[in-house]
Amino acid sequence: MNIGNASGKSGLPAKTIRYYEDIGLLKPERSENGYRDYSMSDVHKLRFLQRARGLGFSVEECRQLLALYEDKSRASADVKSIARSKLQEIDRKIIELRELQETLKHLVAHCHGDQRPDCPILESISGSVS
Amino acid sequence: MNIGNASGKSGLPAKTIRYYEDIGLLKPERSENGYRDYSMSDVHKLRFLQRARGLGFSVEECRQLLALYEDKSRASADVKSIARSKLQEIDRKIIELRELQETLKHLVAHCHGDQRPDCPILESISGSVS
DNA sequence: TCTTGACCTTCCAGTTACTGGAAACATTAC
DNA sequence: GTAATGTTTCCAGTAACTGGAAGGTCAAGA
């Protein structure tokens, strides 16, 4: 499938998809006419990239995560260790999102619609300051 | 408190904190000697910025979120509407993180430690392709 | 008191991850 | 057939930092 189609299915702008090819993240086939030709597997990876980038993982982290599935030569112990450290990071992100969620819910619940409430919730949105 | 201290407490590099001042996100007091002087409230905001950026919110979104607490002139209906749309975004992010978590857990659980498993989980990490 | 080292200042240049636009070729729609 | 749309490459610009130089400040130890 063409890049426009892949863009629509993945949620990534065509520009970004080309950029990911430039930096070696995802290299699609080429059609006779020179157009990029994406498989469904490519689209899955693009969609994964779209999500992971939106969740605050860097391009290099995404490259590593993609490599977990693609690099057949990598030892499984390696895969496990990388995946485990990413899992910890994900746990932390989920917790932080829940806290942010609580704060915003509190804000929404305690606004009366006519004036801003005077509650000191900045402390709660910033989490525990160690 | 000095920038080094604020950096340690917030988890943000001093460089980044100065950059946030440059773009008008957070303007601290200045001591007699010209050093930046951060209050605890400033540190809370910095910590919030550290988290929100790490969770994939853009600087402009962070600016908006900070404004929810700071802009006394903003109507509460506005605050509610912005907060609600951010809440939806957070819900989505949490769901996506859970899915990513499931995939990685699956990978860790099904590796045998000596060789990479041959399971087609790319589809699951990329979520539903609409 | 002096000095040494850690910390702070500003400024400017470089990097990462896109993003916009031009010029040209391909495809599709009427 | 031609106009609109989609694709290509290339090059420049933006967002959000990040590193490094040149110099001022401060606290601790000889």
Short mmCIF file of C-alpha atoms (C1' of nucleotides) in Angstrom, two decimals:
data_model
loop_
_atom_site.label_atom_id
_atom_site.label_comp_id
_atom_site.label_asym_id
_atom_site.label_seq_id
_atom_site.Cartn_x
_atom_site.Cartn_y
_atom_site.Cartn_z
CA MET A 1 0.00 0.00 0.00
CA ASN A 2 1.06 3.60 -0.70
CA ILE A 3 2.34 6.00 1.91
CA GLY A 4 -0.90 7.98 2.10
CA ASN A 5 -2.82 4.87 2.95
CA ALA A 6 -0.20 3.78 5.49
CA SER A 7 -0.37 7.26 6.96
CA GLY A 8 -4.12 7.04 7.36
CA LYS A 9 -3.98 3.60 8.95
CA SER A 10 -1.10 4.40 11.31
CA GLY A 11 -2.02 7.91 12.31
CA LEU A 12 1.43 9.19 11.37
CA PRO A 13 1.94 12.00 8.80
CA ALA A 14 3.55 10.82 5.55
CA LYS A 15 6.40 13.22 6.29
CA THR A 16 7.12 11.47 9.55
CA ILE A 17 6.96 8.04 7.94
CA ARG A 18 9.56 9.11 5.37
CA TYR A 19 11.66 10.53 8.15
CA TYR A 20 11.52 7.19 10.00
CA GLU A 21 12.82 5.55 6.84
CA ASP A 22 15.64 8.11 6.61
CA ILE A 23 16.84 7.25 10.10
CA GLY A 24 16.52 3.54 9.42
CA LEU A 25 13.54 2.74 11.62
CA LEU A 26 11.36 1.15 8.99
CA LYS A 27 12.31 0.42 5.39
CA PRO A 28 9.36 -0.50 3.14
CA GLU A 29 9.46 -2.22 -0.23
CA ARG A 30 9.30 -0.12 -3.39
CA SER A 31 6.78 -0.56 -6.19
CA GLU A 32 7.75 -0.56 -9.88
CA ASN A 33 7.04 3.16 -10.08
CA GLY A 34 9.34 3.95 -7.17
CA TYR A 35 6.53 4.52 -4.69
CA ARG A 36 6.99 3.17 -1.18
CA ASP A 37 4.95 0.00 -0.65
CA TYR A 38 3.90 -0.80 2.91
CA SER A 39 2.80 -4.23 4.13
CA MET A 40 0.29 -4.75 6.95
CA SER A 41 3.23 -5.67 9.17
CA ASP A 42 4.82 -2.32 8.33
CA VAL A 43 1.58 -0.57 9.21
CA HIS A 44 1.49 -2.36 12.56
CA LYS A 45 4.98 -1.16 13.28
CA LEU A 46 4.10 2.38 12.24
CA ARG A 47 1.06 2.34 14.47
CA PHE A 48 3.25 1.08 17.29
CA LEU A 49 5.67 3.96 16.65
CA GLN A 50 2.81 6.42 16.64
CA ARG A 51 1.68 5.19 20.05
CA ALA A 52 5.05 4.76 21.71
CA ARG A 53 6.23 8.22 20.61
CA GLY A 54 3.00 9.74 21.95
CA LEU A 55 3.64 8.01 25.26
CA GLY A 56 7.00 9.67 25.71
CA PHE A 57 9.37 6.98 24.46
CA SER A 58 12.26 8.38 22.43
CA VAL A 59 12.93 7.28 18.88
CA GLU A 60 15.94 5.31 20.12
CA GLU A 61 13.79 3.52 22.69
CA CYS A 62 11.28 2.74 19.96
CA ARG A 63 14.09 1.38 17.83
CA GLN A 64 15.06 -0.87 20.74
CA LEU A 65 11.49 -2.01 21.27
CA LEU A 66 11.07 -2.80 17.58
CA ALA A 67 14.36 -4.68 17.71
CA LEU A 68 12.90 -6.92 20.43
CA TYR A 69 10.70 -8.39 17.73
CA GLU A 70 12.92 -8.14 14.73
CA ASP A 71 16.46 -8.93 15.70
CA LYS A 72 16.56 -12.70 15.42
CA SER A 73 20.21 -12.81 16.42
CA ARG A 74 19.73 -11.06 19.74
CA ALA A 75 19.92 -13.40 22.72
CA SER A 76 16.67 -13.88 24.54
CA ALA A 77 18.21 -12.97 27.90
CA ASP A 78 18.94 -9.57 26.38
CA VAL A 79 15.40 -9.25 25.15
CA LYS A 80 14.09 -10.11 28.59
CA SER A 81 16.28 -7.60 30.33
CA ILE A 82 15.37 -4.75 27.99
CA ALA A 83 11.69 -5.64 28.12
CA ARG A 84 11.76 -5.78 31.91
CA SER A 85 13.32 -2.35 32.22
CA LYS A 86 10.76 -0.96 29.79
CA LEU A 87 8.03 -2.62 31.85
CA GLN A 88 9.19 -0.73 34.92
CA GLU A 89 9.14 2.49 32.96
CA ILE A 90 5.62 1.75 31.75
CA ASP A 91 4.46 1.03 35.31
CA ARG A 92 5.83 4.37 36.40
CA LYS A 93 4.18 6.19 33.50
CA ILE A 94 0.83 4.60 34.28
CA ILE A 95 1.08 5.66 37.92
CA GLU A 96 1.99 9.20 36.94
CA LEU A 97 -0.89 9.38 34.48
CA ARG A 98 -3.30 8.17 37.16
CA GLU A 99 -2.10 10.89 39.53
CA LEU A 100 -2.47 13.54 36.86
CA GLN A 101 -5.92 12.13 36.12
CA GLU A 102 -6.92 12.41 39.79
CA THR A 103 -5.79 16.00 39.92
CA LEU A 104 -7.69 17.03 36.82
CA LYS A 105 -10.80 15.16 37.94
CA HIS A 106 -10.60 17.03 41.21
CA LEU A 107 -10.31 20.30 39.34
CA VAL A 108 -13.29 19.51 37.13
CA ALA A 109 -15.39 18.31 40.07
CA HIS A 110 -14.74 21.34 42.22
CA CYS A 111 -15.18 24.06 39.65
CA HIS A 112 -18.58 25.66 39.87
CA GLY A 113 -18.61 26.89 36.32
CA ASP A 114 -18.60 30.55 37.14
CA GLN A 115 -15.33 31.09 38.90
CA ARG A 116 -12.06 29.32 39.41
CA PRO A 117 -11.75 27.39 42.69
CA ASP A 118 -9.01 28.35 45.05
CA CYS A 119 -7.50 24.98 45.86
CA PRO A 120 -3.80 24.28 46.28
CA ILE A 121 -3.57 21.22 44.06
CA LEU A 122 -0.29 22.05 42.42
CA GLU A 123 1.35 19.94 45.06
CA SER A 124 -0.69 16.94 44.06
CA ILE A 125 -0.08 17.30 40.34
CA SER A 126 3.64 17.45 40.87
CA GLY A 127 3.69 14.16 42.77
CA SER A 128 5.91 13.48 45.76
CA VAL A 129 9.00 15.65 45.77
CA SER A 130 11.71 13.45 47.14
CA MET B 1 16.79 27.86 46.31
CA ASN B 2 19.42 27.75 43.55
CA ILE B 3 18.92 26.12 40.18
CA GLY B 4 21.08 23.08 41.03
CA ASN B 5 18.91 22.31 44.01
CA ALA B 6 15.71 22.86 42.00
CA SER B 7 17.15 20.59 39.33
CA GLY B 8 17.81 17.84 41.86
CA LYS B 9 14.33 18.13 43.37
CA SER B 10 12.47 18.31 40.06
CA GLY B 11 14.47 15.82 38.04
CA LEU B 12 14.99 18.34 35.25
CA PRO B 13 18.48 19.34 34.03
CA ALA B 14 19.42 22.93 34.92
CA LYS B 15 19.78 23.57 31.18
CA THR B 16 16.16 22.61 30.62
CA ILE B 17 14.96 24.73 33.53
CA ARG B 18 16.69 27.77 32.06
CA TYR B 19 15.18 26.94 28.69
CA TYR B 20 11.70 26.83 30.25
CA GLU B 21 12.34 30.29 31.61
CA ASP B 22 13.45 31.50 28.16
CA ILE B 23 10.17 30.39 26.62
CA GLY B 24 8.19 31.90 29.49
CA LEU B 25 6.98 28.71 31.17
CA LEU B 26 8.31 29.45 34.65
CA LYS B 27 9.97 32.67 35.79
CA PRO B 28 11.69 32.41 39.19
CA GLU B 29 12.77 35.24 41.47
CA ARG B 30 16.38 36.39 41.37
CA SER B 31 18.70 36.63 44.38
CA GLU B 32 20.89 39.67 45.08
CA ASN B 33 23.77 37.99 43.25
CA GLY B 34 21.71 37.41 40.11
CA TYR B 35 21.22 33.71 40.75
CA ARG B 36 17.78 32.25 40.02
CA ASP B 37 15.83 31.64 43.23
CA TYR B 38 13.17 28.90 43.14
CA SER B 39 10.32 28.60 45.63
CA MET B 40 8.77 25.27 46.60
CA SER B 41 5.82 26.16 44.41
CA ASP B 42 8.22 26.61 41.50
CA VAL B 43 9.74 23.22 42.22
CA HIS B 44 6.30 21.63 42.21
CA LYS B 45 5.63 23.14 38.82
CA LEU B 46 9.00 21.96 37.51
CA ARG B 47 8.32 18.47 38.76
CA PHE B 48 4.96 18.60 37.05
CA LEU B 49 6.65 19.68 33.82
CA GLN B 50 9.16 16.85 34.14
CA ARG B 51 6.36 14.32 34.42
CA ALA B 52 3.99 15.73 31.85
CA ARG B 53 6.75 16.04 29.23
CA GLY B 54 7.81 12.47 29.92
CA LEU B 55 4.23 11.37 29.38
CA GLY B 56 4.11 12.81 25.89
CA PHE B 57 2.43 16.16 26.49
CA SER B 58 3.89 18.96 24.40
CA VAL B 59 5.35 22.08 25.97
CA GLU B 60 2.31 24.02 24.78
CA GLU B 61 -0.02 21.53 26.42
CA CYS B 62 2.01 21.83 29.61
CA ARG B 63 1.70 25.58 29.39
CA GLN B 64 -2.06 25.15 29.12
CA LEU B 65 -2.19 22.75 32.06
CA LEU B 66 -0.11 25.11 34.21
CA ALA B 67 -2.43 27.94 33.18
CA LEU B 68 -5.37 25.96 34.60
CA TYR B 69 -3.91 26.66 38.02
CA GLU B 70 -2.38 30.05 37.48
CA ASP B 71 -4.64 32.13 35.29
CA LYS B 72 -7.08 33.62 37.76
CA SER B 73 -8.90 35.50 35.01
CA ARG B 74 -9.77 32.41 32.99
CA ALA B 75 -13.41 31.44 33.26
CA SER B 76 -14.06 28.20 35.06
CA ALA B 77 -16.10 26.79 32.17
CA ASP B 78 -12.94 27.13 30.07
CA VAL B 79 -10.89 25.36 32.70
CA LYS B 80 -13.40 22.55 32.82
CA SER B 81 -13.45 22.10 29.09
CA ILE B 82 -9.69 22.01 28.75
CA ALA B 83 -9.33 19.69 31.73
CA ARG B 84 -11.97 17.35 30.33
CA SER B 85 -10.26 17.06 26.97
CA LYS B 86 -6.95 16.38 28.71
CA LEU B 87 -8.70 13.74 30.82
CA GLN B 88 -9.79 11.94 27.66
CA GLU B 89 -6.26 12.08 26.36
CA ILE B 90 -4.94 10.67 29.63
CA ASP B 91 -7.49 7.84 29.55
CA ARG B 92 -6.31 6.94 26.07
CA LYS B 93 -2.66 7.05 27.07
CA ILE B 94 -3.30 4.78 30.05
CA ILE B 95 -5.09 2.26 27.84
CA GLU B 96 -2.26 2.32 25.31
CA LEU B 97 0.32 1.85 28.05
CA ARG B 98 -1.61 -1.12 29.42
CA GLU B 99 -1.65 -2.72 25.99
CA LEU B 100 2.06 -2.15 25.55
CA GLN B 101 2.57 -3.57 29.03
CA GLU B 102 0.60 -6.71 28.14
CA THR B 103 2.68 -7.25 25.04
CA LEU B 104 5.99 -6.89 26.83
CA LYS B 105 4.83 -9.11 29.67
CA HIS B 106 3.89 -11.71 27.12
CA LEU B 107 7.31 -11.41 25.52
CA VAL B 108 9.11 -11.76 28.85
CA ALA B 109 6.92 -14.69 29.90
CA HIS B 110 7.37 -16.65 26.70
CA CYS B 111 11.09 -16.22 26.20
CA HIS B 112 13.05 -19.26 27.30
CA GLY B 113 16.23 -17.36 27.96
CA ASP B 114 18.28 -19.02 25.27
CA GLN B 115 16.55 -18.08 22.07
CA ARG B 116 13.99 -15.63 20.85
CA PRO B 117 10.42 -16.91 20.62
CA ASP B 118 8.71 -16.90 17.30
CA CYS B 119 5.40 -15.31 18.14
CA PRO B 120 3.54 -12.77 16.02
CA ILE B 121 2.83 -10.18 18.70
CA LEU B 122 3.52 -7.14 16.60
CA GLU B 123 -0.17 -6.96 15.90
CA SER B 124 -0.93 -6.73 19.60
CA ILE B 125 1.62 -4.03 20.29
CA SER B 126 0.29 -1.88 17.52
CA GLY B 127 -3.26 -1.98 18.88
CA SER B 128 -6.36 -2.13 16.75
CA VAL B 129 -5.82 -0.71 13.31
CA SER B 130 -9.03 1.12 12.53
"C1'" DT C 1 43.61 36.16 53.08
"C1'" DC C 2 44.15 33.47 49.29
"C1'" DT C 3 43.06 30.01 46.28
"C1'" DT C 4 40.76 26.08 44.59
"C1'" DG C 5 36.77 23.90 43.12
"C1'" DA C 6 31.95 23.73 42.66
"C1'" DC C 7 28.16 26.40 41.16
"C1'" DC C 8 26.15 30.12 38.79
"C1'" DT C 9 25.57 33.54 34.73
"C1'" DT C 10 24.84 34.54 29.48
"C1'" DC C 11 25.51 33.44 24.80
"C1'" DC C 12 25.96 30.74 20.82
"C1'" DA C 13 26.27 26.56 18.38
"C1'" DG C 14 24.75 21.73 17.70
"C1'" DT C 15 21.22 17.79 17.99
"C1'" DT C 16 16.83 15.37 17.77
"C1'" DA C 17 12.64 14.75 15.79
"C1'" DC C 18 10.07 16.37 13.00
"C1'" DT C 19 7.52 19.84 9.45
"C1'" DG C 20 6.85 22.86 5.37
"C1'" DG C 21 7.62 23.88 0.71
"C1'" DA C 22 9.52 23.58 -3.98
"C1'" DA C 23 10.15 21.07 -8.31
"C1'" DA C 24 9.26 17.13 -10.84
"C1'" DC C 25 7.20 12.65 -11.99
"C1'" DA C 26 2.97 9.15 -11.51
"C1'" DT C 27 -1.74 8.08 -11.14
"C1'" DT C 28 -6.65 8.82 -11.08
"C1'" DA C 29 -10.94 11.15 -12.26
"C1'" DC C 30 -13.66 13.59 -15.52
"C1'" DG D 1 -6.32 14.89 -22.77
"C1'" DT D 2 -5.98 17.51 -18.99
"C1'" DA D 3 -6.70 18.72 -14.28
"C1'" DA D 4 -6.35 17.23 -9.67
"C1'" DT D 5 -4.26 14.45 -6.51
"C1'" DG D 6 -0.49 11.65 -4.87
"C1'" DT D 7 4.22 10.57 -4.78
"C1'" DT D 8 9.30 11.40 -5.20
"C1'" DT D 9 13.70 13.91 -3.51
"C1'" DC D 10 15.88 17.74 -1.53
"C1'" DC D 11 16.58 21.56 1.33
"C1'" DA D 12 15.28 24.74 4.77
"C1'" DG D 13 12.85 25.78 9.15
"C1'" DT D 14 10.95 24.69 13.86
"C1'" DA D 15 10.56 22.69 18.62
"C1'" DA D 16 12.69 21.27 22.48
"C1'" DC D 17 16.42 20.68 24.21
"C1'" DT D 18 21.88 19.99 24.99
"C1'" DG D 19 26.88 21.08 25.05
"C1'" DG D 20 30.51 24.17 25.58
"C1'" DA D 21 32.94 28.53 26.16
"C1'" DA D 22 33.99 32.62 28.93
"C1'" DG D 23 33.37 34.65 33.00
"C1'" DG D 24 31.27 35.92 37.80
"C1'" DT D 25 30.06 33.95 42.81
"C1'" DC D 26 30.58 31.34 46.82
"C1'" DA D 27 32.09 28.12 50.57
"C1'" DA D 28 35.92 25.37 52.39
"C1'" DG D 29 40.56 24.65 53.56
"C1'" DA D 30 45.89 26.05 53.92
#
